[in-house]
mmCIF file of C-alpha atoms in Angstrom:
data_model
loop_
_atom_site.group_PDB
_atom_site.id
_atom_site.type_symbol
_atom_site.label_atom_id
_atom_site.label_comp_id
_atom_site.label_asym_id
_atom_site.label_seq_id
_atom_site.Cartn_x
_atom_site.Cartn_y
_atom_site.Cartn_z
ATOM 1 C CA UNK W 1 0.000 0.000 0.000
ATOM 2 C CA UNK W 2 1.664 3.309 -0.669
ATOM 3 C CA UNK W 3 0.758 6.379 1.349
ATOM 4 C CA UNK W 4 0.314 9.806 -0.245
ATOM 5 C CA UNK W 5 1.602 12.584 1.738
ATOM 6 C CA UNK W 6 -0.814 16.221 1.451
ATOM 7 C CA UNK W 7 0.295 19.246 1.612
ATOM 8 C CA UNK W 8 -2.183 22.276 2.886
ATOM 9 C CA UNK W 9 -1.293 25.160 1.181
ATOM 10 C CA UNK W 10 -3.361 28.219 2.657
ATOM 11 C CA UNK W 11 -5.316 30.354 0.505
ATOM 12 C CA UNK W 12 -2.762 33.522 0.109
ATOM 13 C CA UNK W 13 -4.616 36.304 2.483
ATOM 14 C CA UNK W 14 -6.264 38.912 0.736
ATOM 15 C CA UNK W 15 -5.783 42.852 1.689
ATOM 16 C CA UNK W 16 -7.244 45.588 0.879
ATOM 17 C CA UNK W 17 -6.397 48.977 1.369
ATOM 18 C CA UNK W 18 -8.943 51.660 1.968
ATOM 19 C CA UNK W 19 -8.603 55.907 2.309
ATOM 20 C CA UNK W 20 -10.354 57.889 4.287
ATOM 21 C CA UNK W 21 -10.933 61.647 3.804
ATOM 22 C CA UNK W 22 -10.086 64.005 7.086
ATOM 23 C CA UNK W 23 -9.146 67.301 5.919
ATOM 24 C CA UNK W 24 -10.676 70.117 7.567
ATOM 25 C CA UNK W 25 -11.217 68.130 10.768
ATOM 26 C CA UNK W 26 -9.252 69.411 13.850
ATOM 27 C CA UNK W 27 -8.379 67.075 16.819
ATOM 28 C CA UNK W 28 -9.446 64.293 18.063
ATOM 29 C CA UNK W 29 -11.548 64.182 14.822
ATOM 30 C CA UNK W 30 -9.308 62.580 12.395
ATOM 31 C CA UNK W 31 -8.346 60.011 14.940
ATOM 32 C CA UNK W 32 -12.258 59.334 15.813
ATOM 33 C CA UNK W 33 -13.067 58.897 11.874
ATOM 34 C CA UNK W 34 -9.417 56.807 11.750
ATOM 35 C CA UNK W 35 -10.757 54.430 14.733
ATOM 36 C CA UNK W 36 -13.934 53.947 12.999
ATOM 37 C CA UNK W 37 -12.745 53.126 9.748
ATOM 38 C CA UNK W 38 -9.802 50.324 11.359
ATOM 39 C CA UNK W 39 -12.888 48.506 12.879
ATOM 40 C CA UNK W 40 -14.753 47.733 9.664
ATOM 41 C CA UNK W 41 -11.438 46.347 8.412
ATOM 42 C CA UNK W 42 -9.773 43.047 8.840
ATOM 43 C CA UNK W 43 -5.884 42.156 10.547
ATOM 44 C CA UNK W 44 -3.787 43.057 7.133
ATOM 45 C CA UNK W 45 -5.613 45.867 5.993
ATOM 46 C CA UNK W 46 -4.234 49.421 5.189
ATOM 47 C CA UNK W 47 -5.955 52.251 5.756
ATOM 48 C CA UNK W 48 -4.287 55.795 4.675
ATOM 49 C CA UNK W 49 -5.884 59.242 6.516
ATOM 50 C CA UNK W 50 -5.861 62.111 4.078
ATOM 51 C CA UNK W 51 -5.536 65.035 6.980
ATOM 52 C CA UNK W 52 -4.948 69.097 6.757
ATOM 53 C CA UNK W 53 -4.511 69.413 10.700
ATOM 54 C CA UNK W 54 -0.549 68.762 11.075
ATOM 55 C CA UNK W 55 -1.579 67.113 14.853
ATOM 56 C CA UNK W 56 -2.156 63.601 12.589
ATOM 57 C CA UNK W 57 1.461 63.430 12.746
ATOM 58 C CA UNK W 58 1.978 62.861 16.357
ATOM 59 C CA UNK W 59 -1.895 61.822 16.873
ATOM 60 C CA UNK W 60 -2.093 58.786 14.593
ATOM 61 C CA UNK W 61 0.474 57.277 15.199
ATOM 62 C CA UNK W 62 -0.238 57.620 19.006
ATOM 63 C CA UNK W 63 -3.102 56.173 18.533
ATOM 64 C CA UNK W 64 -1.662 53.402 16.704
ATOM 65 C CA UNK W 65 1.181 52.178 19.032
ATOM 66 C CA UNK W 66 -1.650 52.252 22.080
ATOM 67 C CA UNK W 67 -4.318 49.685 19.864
ATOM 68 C CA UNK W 68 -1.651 47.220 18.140
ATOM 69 C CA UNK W 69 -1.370 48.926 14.911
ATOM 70 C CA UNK W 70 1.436 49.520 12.397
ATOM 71 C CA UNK W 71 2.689 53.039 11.408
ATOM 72 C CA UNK W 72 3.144 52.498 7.388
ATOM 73 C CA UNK W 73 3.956 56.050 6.369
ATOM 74 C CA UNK W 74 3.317 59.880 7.464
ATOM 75 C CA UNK W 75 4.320 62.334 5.338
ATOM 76 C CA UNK W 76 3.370 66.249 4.543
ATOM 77 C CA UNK W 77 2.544 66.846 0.678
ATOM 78 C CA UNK W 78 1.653 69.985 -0.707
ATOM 79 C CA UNK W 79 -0.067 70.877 2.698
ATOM 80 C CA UNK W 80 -1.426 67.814 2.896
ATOM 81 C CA UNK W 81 -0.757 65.117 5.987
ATOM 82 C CA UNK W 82 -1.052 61.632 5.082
ATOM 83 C CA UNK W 83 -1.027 59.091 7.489
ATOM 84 C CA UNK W 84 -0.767 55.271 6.433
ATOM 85 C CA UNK W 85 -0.867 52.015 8.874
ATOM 86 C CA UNK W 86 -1.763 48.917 8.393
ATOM 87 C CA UNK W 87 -4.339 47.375 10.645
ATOM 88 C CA UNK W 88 -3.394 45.290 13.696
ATOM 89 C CA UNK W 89 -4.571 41.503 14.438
ATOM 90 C CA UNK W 90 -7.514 42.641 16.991
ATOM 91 C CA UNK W 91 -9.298 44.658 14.411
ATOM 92 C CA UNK W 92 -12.539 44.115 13.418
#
């Protein structure tokens, strides 16, 4: 009798990445509209914040280091602050 060996190969994990318009919201606003957002996502996910307040720089990724997320990116262009991070395992 010979035995066949199987081999599981998982499904490769689909992402998706989302943006989410904040500009012309001061604090905590961006962060409130960031923390909604992350929990219709799944673990994986990216989510980038387009901001004008210049707080999202020290805010978001605050707020990302306190709920088990992962600063991608934050950046200034053209007066513009955009804040990426991808979306921690306990989301959603």
């Amino acid at each position: 009798m010979k035995l066949l060996k199987l081999r599981y190969h998982a499904a490769p994990m689909s992402t998706r990445h989302d943006t989410i318009d904040c500009q012309r919201l001061l604090c905590p606003m961006p962060v409130i509209r960031v923390q909604d957002r992350v929990d219709a996502l799944s673990a994986g996910d990216t989510l980038t914040a387009v901001c004008t307040d210049p707080g999202v720089l020290q805010d978001i990724p605050a707020w990302c280091r306190i709920n088990g997320h992962q600063l991608l990116r934050a950046d200034s262009v053209d007066g513009e602050y955009l804040v990426t991070l991808r979306v921690g395992r306990d989301a959603g």
